[in-house]
Amino acid sequence: MTVAVKFSGVSRHFGKVRAVDNVDLDIAEGEFFAMLGPSGSGKTTCLRLIAGFERPTAGTIEVFGQNMGDVPPYKREINTVFQDYALFPHLNVIDNVAYGLMIAGQSKSVRQKAADDALEMVALGGYGLRKPSELSGGQRQRVALARAIINKPKVLLLDEPLGALDLKLREQMQEELKVLQKQLGITFVFVTHDQGEALSMADRVAVFNEGGIAQIATPHELYLHPQTPFVADFVGSSNVLPAPFVKKIVGASYPASLRPEAIQISSQGHAGVVRSVNFLGSATRLSVQLDAVTLTVLCPLSDSVPNIGETIYLSWESADMHVMEGVNV
Amino acid sequence: MHSDRAPFGLKIAAIAGLAFMHLPLLLIFVYAFTTEDKSYQWPPPGLTLEWFAVTWAREDVWEALSLSVKVASISTVIALILGTLCAAAISRTRFFGREAVSLMVILPIALPGIITGISLRSAFNLADIPFSFWTIVLGHATFCVVVVYNNAVARFRRVSGSLVEASMDLGANSFQTFRHVILPNIATALLAGGMLAFALSFDEVIVTTFTAGQQQTLPIWMLEELVRPRQRPVTNVVAMIVVMVTFLPILGAYYLTRGTDSVAGQGK
Amino acid sequence: MSDTLLGRISDTLWRNPRLLIVALLAPPVAWLGIIYLGSLFALLAQSFFSIDEFSGLINYEFTLKTYGELFKAYNLDIIVRTVTMALAVTIGAAIIGFPVAYFAARYARGPWKALFYLGVMLPLWSSYLVKVYSWKLILAKEGILNWLFETLHLSRLLNAYLSLPIVGGNSLSVSTTGTFLVFLYVWLPFMILPIQASLERVPHSMLEASGDLGATPVQAFRTVLLPLAFPGIIAGSIFTFSLTLGDYIIPQIVGSSRRFIGQAVYQYQGTAGNIPLAAAFAVVPIIIMGLYLWWAKRKGAFDAL
């Protein structure tokens, strides 16, 4: 496996703010890698460090083995799809897409041909002569994508590229991005705060929290085996069981995660009082209080829904309860 | 609801206010055609075009006009360079002392012109610099910087940030980025700023009286005529032409920056 | 590309972002800092020198004597007269300018908006001297204003007014009233624009809310609109005040022989050759404006600039 991007002890501090703090990270060639986290967690700064818009305060970043310390953005074989697309307002679509080739000194005919191909690839053939202001949000997004892949970068960075699109368009673009990535074979690094997006698209996900990485894993692993309460809560809103509660059941004094859908309502088990009932469509979400712990439970449509205030019994397979042994209590 | 119709009194007061600002200028246009040449008699006893021919033949008017145009052109070029650099620096980052820099840019126009003028003159005296074309330009460029700066800084803010990053990301170095992304986006703002700077310099009299020595710009020529009238009708014609000449850059600047976040001209 | 000179400079600037800021700022800061601020401080420094009364030469020793001269009755008189004029002009401009600004900001739409905008902008930018000149035409004895009074048979009224002390004079063009009118005319646009800017920022709904709560139009104006427009009025007054304080051409062309600060500065540095006193006089408007700006900043006027 070739390492495409490697962070070794990378920090970026702005005055007293530690936007990125001592991060180690390997991204493999050809990987679809997601950086997931709430705003301010350092994921976007990491992306900007790879692009070269920021320089690390400490540590080194290597891209395909080359130290990027002194390499300005315009000499990196890395391109970016910006969150606000950053299309040049004074250029039409063709000239926006062909900008990189124009700077590289390619002839007009080469540029035209390559830009047409790139636009074709993002299903925008025939839009070449429009100005960015005449396009919809989704179309601008595609132009930004075409512009970023035309130079055939080794790494493509995407900064919340789907954030401004509505739900339907977003789901469609998720599919297209995955197809495009397989087609081009480029390493994709994707920043998002939407855990659903990260889980559905990425080969691996890094969960960021407060400038550091809380966990790097495949989506499957991340969902089933969160290593910290933060990851458990942020990725798919698991229940986090506090250490004393866990100790009573399995004897180990660590917190544990428990997915809502793993909990069944049964005739015996842990008794609790229903505090709230929310109908979600595909299921009903209950909030059930067990002494000191409040659990979220997903109740399938086929089951009968208890009332607020009713006492019910909850049970789960102990294999579904994941003890987070790395966490200090 | 009557809220979208202005009260009658307000409408009258507003229109009267506008009329107060424009009637005196219109009066100049009438006086340019009067046959009376010894006094400011109203109504004009008759109308004639002869003073235009007389003015056309006056060497001193042409000389003053040409000096004014030269001074305004050079000052505008200098102000464009200095103002653009300043706006680029201020809009790019929050660095220590940016408040001080913007204060320094605004100061030459915020302080009364007489202070700028007298400062420059006594500095020229102290440094033994004789009055010349360049002493006038020195003063004019100094107070024109702010006009360019005000026009450029808002536009720079919009361009800097992700557009610049996108350009660098696609392989353009700082100079290529300036040439291909920044310049096309700030060009109209600079043009507007340049036009206003030209108008400001073309019209300036207070600072110029201290930095010109014996040279006559058109406003200095006007001032002489005001204090010691020699041929009133010629002054009338020149005044009318000056009004028309200054209107053009103002209208131009307005149309260039119309509909953007900051319309040109408020910075005078 | 990587080997061109510009490319290498660009690399260096990326590695040292501060260098870029310094490179950008160096020319304007050098120009304004050395030429402008340098001259300004050189002038201010001279206010601490004095002039030798016998030789007429400048005595380069630190003294406050020159500032002391400002407090002599005839000089103090000039300062008081100028400040009074600046105040009168400011108040007059606010009264005439407010309806124009209010109408333009609140009611003017489409082409009317453009008309009002250009209607203020064109006089603002048209030649200062031409504007002054137009009033010389208007106020002349044989000019349009006297003609108007005569045609309306009101000449006696005008003469009665001109016979008043202080504001009157032989004719309008040599009276303090004449000076006031020209100042008012020339600086009026500087008052209108900031008021309009501050009124544009008042949401329409705010006035309606006041109406809903039972305020009469007059009450709404007094309790909602005026306080909201006040920062704009102060911002405008900074211009009218400062410009009046420093002007020496208007009172020279239209007005009586009583001098203003600008004229005093001009004469002391010119014919009298007393640079220290001229410099000390020049400090007066700076101090007054400094105090005024400090007060205005506390009232939040700078948001309307």
PDB file of N, CA and C in Angstrom, chain A residues 125-174:
ATOM      1  N   GLY A 125     -22.387  18.916 -20.003  1.00  0.00           N
ATOM      2  CA  GLY A 125     -22.078  19.258 -21.387  1.00  0.00           C
ATOM      3  C   GLY A 125     -23.055  20.308 -21.899  1.00  0.00           C
ATOM      4  N   GLY A 126     -22.547  21.298 -22.635  1.00  0.00           N
ATOM      5  CA  GLY A 126     -23.440  22.309 -23.198  1.00  0.00           C
ATOM      6  C   GLY A 126     -23.627  23.539 -22.321  1.00  0.00           C
ATOM      7  N   TYR A 127     -23.048  23.515 -21.117  1.00  0.00           N
ATOM      8  CA  TYR A 127     -23.193  24.678 -20.227  1.00  0.00           C
ATOM      9  C   TYR A 127     -21.969  25.605 -20.280  1.00  0.00           C
ATOM     10  N   GLY A 128     -21.036  25.272 -21.171  1.00  0.00           N
ATOM     11  CA  GLY A 128     -19.732  25.939 -21.164  1.00  0.00           C
ATOM     12  C   GLY A 128     -19.738  27.446 -21.239  1.00  0.00           C
ATOM     13  N   LEU A 129     -20.705  28.028 -21.934  1.00  0.00           N
ATOM     14  CA  LEU A 129     -20.644  29.476 -22.154  1.00  0.00           C
ATOM     15  C   LEU A 129     -21.384  30.275 -21.095  1.00  0.00           C
ATOM     16  N   ARG A 130     -22.003  29.577 -20.142  1.00  0.00           N
ATOM     17  CA  ARG A 130     -22.710  30.339 -19.092  1.00  0.00           C
ATOM     18  C   ARG A 130     -21.738  30.903 -18.069  1.00  0.00           C
ATOM     19  N   LYS A 131     -22.206  31.961 -17.390  1.00  0.00           N
ATOM     20  CA  LYS A 131     -21.444  32.493 -16.266  1.00  0.00           C
ATOM     21  C   LYS A 131     -21.878  31.751 -14.995  1.00  0.00           C
ATOM     22  N   PRO A 132     -20.987  31.654 -14.002  1.00  0.00           N
ATOM     23  CA  PRO A 132     -21.353  30.950 -12.762  1.00  0.00           C
ATOM     24  C   PRO A 132     -22.652  31.480 -12.148  1.00  0.00           C
ATOM     25  N   SER A 133     -22.880  32.796 -12.277  1.00  0.00           N
ATOM     26  CA  SER A 133     -24.074  33.377 -11.660  1.00  0.00           C
ATOM     27  C   SER A 133     -25.357  32.884 -12.311  1.00  0.00           C
ATOM     28  N   GLU A 134     -25.229  32.267 -13.515  1.00  0.00           N
ATOM     29  CA  GLU A 134     -26.430  31.793 -14.198  1.00  0.00           C
ATOM     30  C   GLU A 134     -26.720  30.322 -13.908  1.00  0.00           C
ATOM     31  N   LEU A 135     -25.962  29.731 -12.978  1.00  0.00           N
ATOM     32  CA  LEU A 135     -26.139  28.308 -12.681  1.00  0.00           C
ATOM     33  C   LEU A 135     -26.810  28.105 -11.333  1.00  0.00           C
ATOM     34  N   SER A 136     -27.453  26.926 -11.183  1.00  0.00           N
ATOM     35  CA  SER A 136     -28.029  26.577  -9.878  1.00  0.00           C
ATOM     36  C   SER A 136     -26.910  26.080  -8.963  1.00  0.00           C
ATOM     37  N   GLY A 137     -27.234  25.938  -7.681  1.00  0.00           N
ATOM     38  CA  GLY A 137     -26.240  25.482  -6.712  1.00  0.00           C
ATOM     39  C   GLY A 137     -25.629  24.145  -7.106  1.00  0.00           C
ATOM     40  N   GLY A 138     -26.478  23.213  -7.534  1.00  0.00           N
ATOM     41  CA  GLY A 138     -25.992  21.893  -7.906  1.00  0.00           C
ATOM     42  C   GLY A 138     -25.071  21.962  -9.117  1.00  0.00           C
ATOM     43  N   GLN A 139     -25.420  22.826 -10.077  1.00  0.00           N
ATOM     44  CA  GLN A 139     -24.588  22.961 -11.278  1.00  0.00           C
ATOM     45  C   GLN A 139     -23.234  23.576 -10.942  1.00  0.00           C
ATOM     46  N   ARG A 140     -23.248  24.572 -10.042  1.00  0.00           N
ATOM     47  CA  ARG A 140     -21.978  25.183  -9.641  1.00  0.00           C
ATOM     48  C   ARG A 140     -21.057  24.155  -9.003  1.00  0.00           C
ATOM     49  N   GLN A 141     -21.699  23.302  -8.201  1.00  0.00           N
ATOM     50  CA  GLN A 141     -20.958  22.256  -7.518  1.00  0.00           C
ATOM     51  C   GLN A 141     -20.254  21.365  -8.529  1.00  0.00           C
ATOM     52  N   ARG A 142     -20.955  21.037  -9.616  1.00  0.00           N
ATOM     53  CA  ARG A 142     -20.371  20.177 -10.650  1.00  0.00           C
ATOM     54  C   ARG A 142     -19.245  20.889 -11.392  1.00  0.00           C
ATOM     55  N   VAL A 143     -19.429  22.196 -11.623  1.00  0.00           N
ATOM     56  CA  VAL A 143     -18.363  22.947 -12.292  1.00  0.00           C
ATOM     57  C   VAL A 143     -17.117  22.951 -11.414  1.00  0.00           C
ATOM     58  N   ALA A 144     -17.325  23.176 -10.110  1.00  0.00           N
ATOM     59  CA  ALA A 144     -16.191  23.186  -9.184  1.00  0.00           C
ATOM     60  C   ALA A 144     -15.468  21.841  -9.216  1.00  0.00           C
ATOM     61  N   LEU A 145     -16.236  20.783  -9.319  1.00  0.00           N
ATOM     62  CA  LEU A 145     -15.671  19.435  -9.370  1.00  0.00           C
ATOM     63  C   LEU A 145     -14.874  19.246 -10.662  1.00  0.00           C
ATOM     64  N   ALA A 146     -15.470  19.646 -11.788  1.00  0.00           N
ATOM     65  CA  ALA A 146     -14.794  19.503 -13.076  1.00  0.00           C
ATOM     66  C   ALA A 146     -13.499  20.311 -13.082  1.00  0.00           C
ATOM     67  N   ARG A 147     -13.541  21.508 -12.495  1.00  0.00           N
ATOM     68  CA  ARG A 147     -12.365  22.356 -12.471  1.00  0.00           C
ATOM     69  C   ARG A 147     -11.248  21.712 -11.651  1.00  0.00           C
ATOM     70  N   ALA A 148     -11.656  21.017 -10.571  1.00  0.00           N
ATOM     71  CA  ALA A 148     -10.657  20.442  -9.680  1.00  0.00           C
ATOM     72  C   ALA A 148     -10.036  19.166 -10.245  1.00  0.00           C
ATOM     73  N   ILE A 149     -10.761  18.422 -11.112  1.00  0.00           N
ATOM     74  CA  ILE A 149     -10.184  17.160 -11.596  1.00  0.00           C
ATOM     75  C   ILE A 149      -9.458  17.312 -12.921  1.00  0.00           C
ATOM     76  N   ILE A 150      -9.555  18.499 -13.562  1.00  0.00           N
ATOM     77  CA  ILE A 150      -9.003  18.625 -14.904  1.00  0.00           C
ATOM     78  C   ILE A 150      -7.485  18.525 -14.915  1.00  0.00           C
ATOM     79  N   ASN A 151      -6.840  18.927 -13.822  1.00  0.00           N
ATOM     80  CA  ASN A 151      -5.377  18.829 -13.756  1.00  0.00           C
ATOM     81  C   ASN A 151      -4.907  17.447 -13.357  1.00  0.00           C
ATOM     82  N   LYS A 152      -5.844  16.498 -13.253  1.00  0.00           N
ATOM     83  CA  LYS A 152      -5.527  15.131 -12.821  1.00  0.00           C
ATOM     84  C   LYS A 152      -4.658  15.122 -11.564  1.00  0.00           C
ATOM     85  N   PRO A 153      -5.191  15.661 -10.469  1.00  0.00           N
ATOM     86  CA  PRO A 153      -4.406  15.719  -9.232  1.00  0.00           C
ATOM     87  C   PRO A 153      -4.187  14.322  -8.666  1.00  0.00           C
ATOM     88  N   LYS A 154      -3.174  14.199  -7.808  1.00  0.00           N
ATOM     89  CA  LYS A 154      -2.960  12.923  -7.134  1.00  0.00           C
ATOM     90  C   LYS A 154      -3.922  12.780  -5.972  1.00  0.00           C
ATOM     91  N   VAL A 155      -4.301  13.920  -5.377  1.00  0.00           N
ATOM     92  CA  VAL A 155      -5.237  13.909  -4.261  1.00  0.00           C
ATOM     93  C   VAL A 155      -6.308  14.967  -4.532  1.00  0.00           C
ATOM     94  N   LEU A 156      -7.547  14.631  -4.353  1.00  0.00           N
ATOM     95  CA  LEU A 156      -8.616  15.607  -4.494  1.00  0.00           C
ATOM     96  C   LEU A 156      -9.211  15.881  -3.112  1.00  0.00           C
ATOM     97  N   LEU A 157      -9.257  17.153  -2.749  1.00  0.00           N
ATOM     98  CA  LEU A 157      -9.805  17.539  -1.450  1.00  0.00           C
ATOM     99  C   LEU A 157     -11.203  18.098  -1.654  1.00  0.00           C
ATOM    100  N   LEU A 158     -12.130  17.683  -0.825  1.00  0.00           N
ATOM    101  CA  LEU A 158     -13.500  18.190  -0.945  1.00  0.00           C
ATOM    102  C   LEU A 158     -13.945  18.728   0.411  1.00  0.00           C
ATOM    103  N   ASP A 159     -14.195  20.037   0.467  1.00  0.00           N
ATOM    104  CA  ASP A 159     -14.553  20.688   1.731  1.00  0.00           C
ATOM    105  C   ASP A 159     -16.068  20.853   1.804  1.00  0.00           C
ATOM    106  N   GLU A 160     -16.720  19.980   2.538  1.00  0.00           N
ATOM    107  CA  GLU A 160     -18.183  19.996   2.668  1.00  0.00           C
ATOM    108  C   GLU A 160     -18.850  20.279   1.322  1.00  0.00           C
ATOM    109  N   PRO A 161     -18.542  19.519   0.299  1.00  0.00           N
ATOM    110  CA  PRO A 161     -18.998  19.913  -1.039  1.00  0.00           C
ATOM    111  C   PRO A 161     -20.497  19.815  -1.207  1.00  0.00           C
ATOM    112  N   LEU A 162     -21.144  19.036  -0.361  1.00  0.00           N
ATOM    113  CA  LEU A 162     -22.577  18.834  -0.558  1.00  0.00           C
ATOM    114  C   LEU A 162     -23.411  19.630   0.432  1.00  0.00           C
ATOM    115  N   GLY A 163     -22.736  20.411   1.262  1.00  0.00           N
ATOM    116  CA  GLY A 163     -23.427  21.096   2.359  1.00  0.00           C
ATOM    117  C   GLY A 163     -24.538  22.026   1.917  1.00  0.00           C
ATOM    118  N   ALA A 164     -24.352  22.668   0.739  1.00  0.00           N
ATOM    119  CA  ALA A 164     -25.330  23.682   0.329  1.00  0.00           C
ATOM    120  C   ALA A 164     -26.458  23.107  -0.521  1.00  0.00           C
ATOM    121  N   LEU A 165     -26.434  21.792  -0.751  1.00  0.00           N
ATOM    122  CA  LEU A 165     -27.447  21.207  -1.632  1.00  0.00           C
ATOM    123  C   LEU A 165     -28.621  20.651  -0.819  1.00  0.00           C
ATOM    124  N   ASP A 166     -29.791  20.556  -1.482  1.00  0.00           N
ATOM    125  CA  ASP A 166     -30.911  19.983  -0.740  1.00  0.00           C
ATOM    126  C   ASP A 166     -30.801  18.454  -0.713  1.00  0.00           C
ATOM    127  N   LEU A 167     -31.629  17.844   0.107  1.00  0.00           N
ATOM    128  CA  LEU A 167     -31.443  16.439   0.478  1.00  0.00           C
ATOM    129  C   LEU A 167     -31.370  15.516  -0.736  1.00  0.00           C
ATOM    130  N   LYS A 168     -32.321  15.685  -1.651  1.00  0.00           N
ATOM    131  CA  LYS A 168     -32.384  14.774  -2.799  1.00  0.00           C
ATOM    132  C   LYS A 168     -31.140  14.863  -3.674  1.00  0.00           C
ATOM    133  N   LEU A 169     -30.754  16.113  -3.951  1.00  0.00           N
ATOM    134  CA  LEU A 169     -29.591  16.358  -4.782  1.00  0.00           C
ATOM    135  C   LEU A 169     -28.341  15.813  -4.097  1.00  0.00           C
ATOM    136  N   ARG A 170     -28.327  15.938  -2.773  1.00  0.00           N
ATOM    137  CA  ARG A 170     -27.177  15.492  -2.010  1.00  0.00           C
ATOM    138  C   ARG A 170     -26.999  13.986  -2.130  1.00  0.00           C
ATOM    139  N   GLU A 171     -28.115  13.253  -2.039  1.00  0.00           N
ATOM    140  CA  GLU A 171     -28.028  11.799  -2.132  1.00  0.00           C
ATOM    141  C   GLU A 171     -27.547  11.382  -3.521  1.00  0.00           C
ATOM    142  N   GLN A 172     -28.040  12.110  -4.546  1.00  0.00           N
ATOM    143  CA  GLN A 172     -27.638  11.808  -5.909  1.00  0.00           C
ATOM    144  C   GLN A 172     -26.140  12.063  -6.108  1.00  0.00           C
ATOM    145  N   MET A 173     -25.683  13.231  -5.557  1.00  0.00           N
ATOM    146  CA  MET A 173     -24.266  13.579  -5.707  1.00  0.00           C
ATOM    147  C   MET A 173     -23.370  12.605  -4.953  1.00  0.00           C
ATOM    148  N   GLN A 174     -23.850  12.083  -3.826  1.00  0.00           N
ATOM    149  CA  GLN A 174     -23.054  11.105  -3.068  1.00  0.00           C
ATOM    150  C   GLN A 174     -22.738   9.910  -3.949  1.00  0.00           C
TER     151      GLN A 174
END
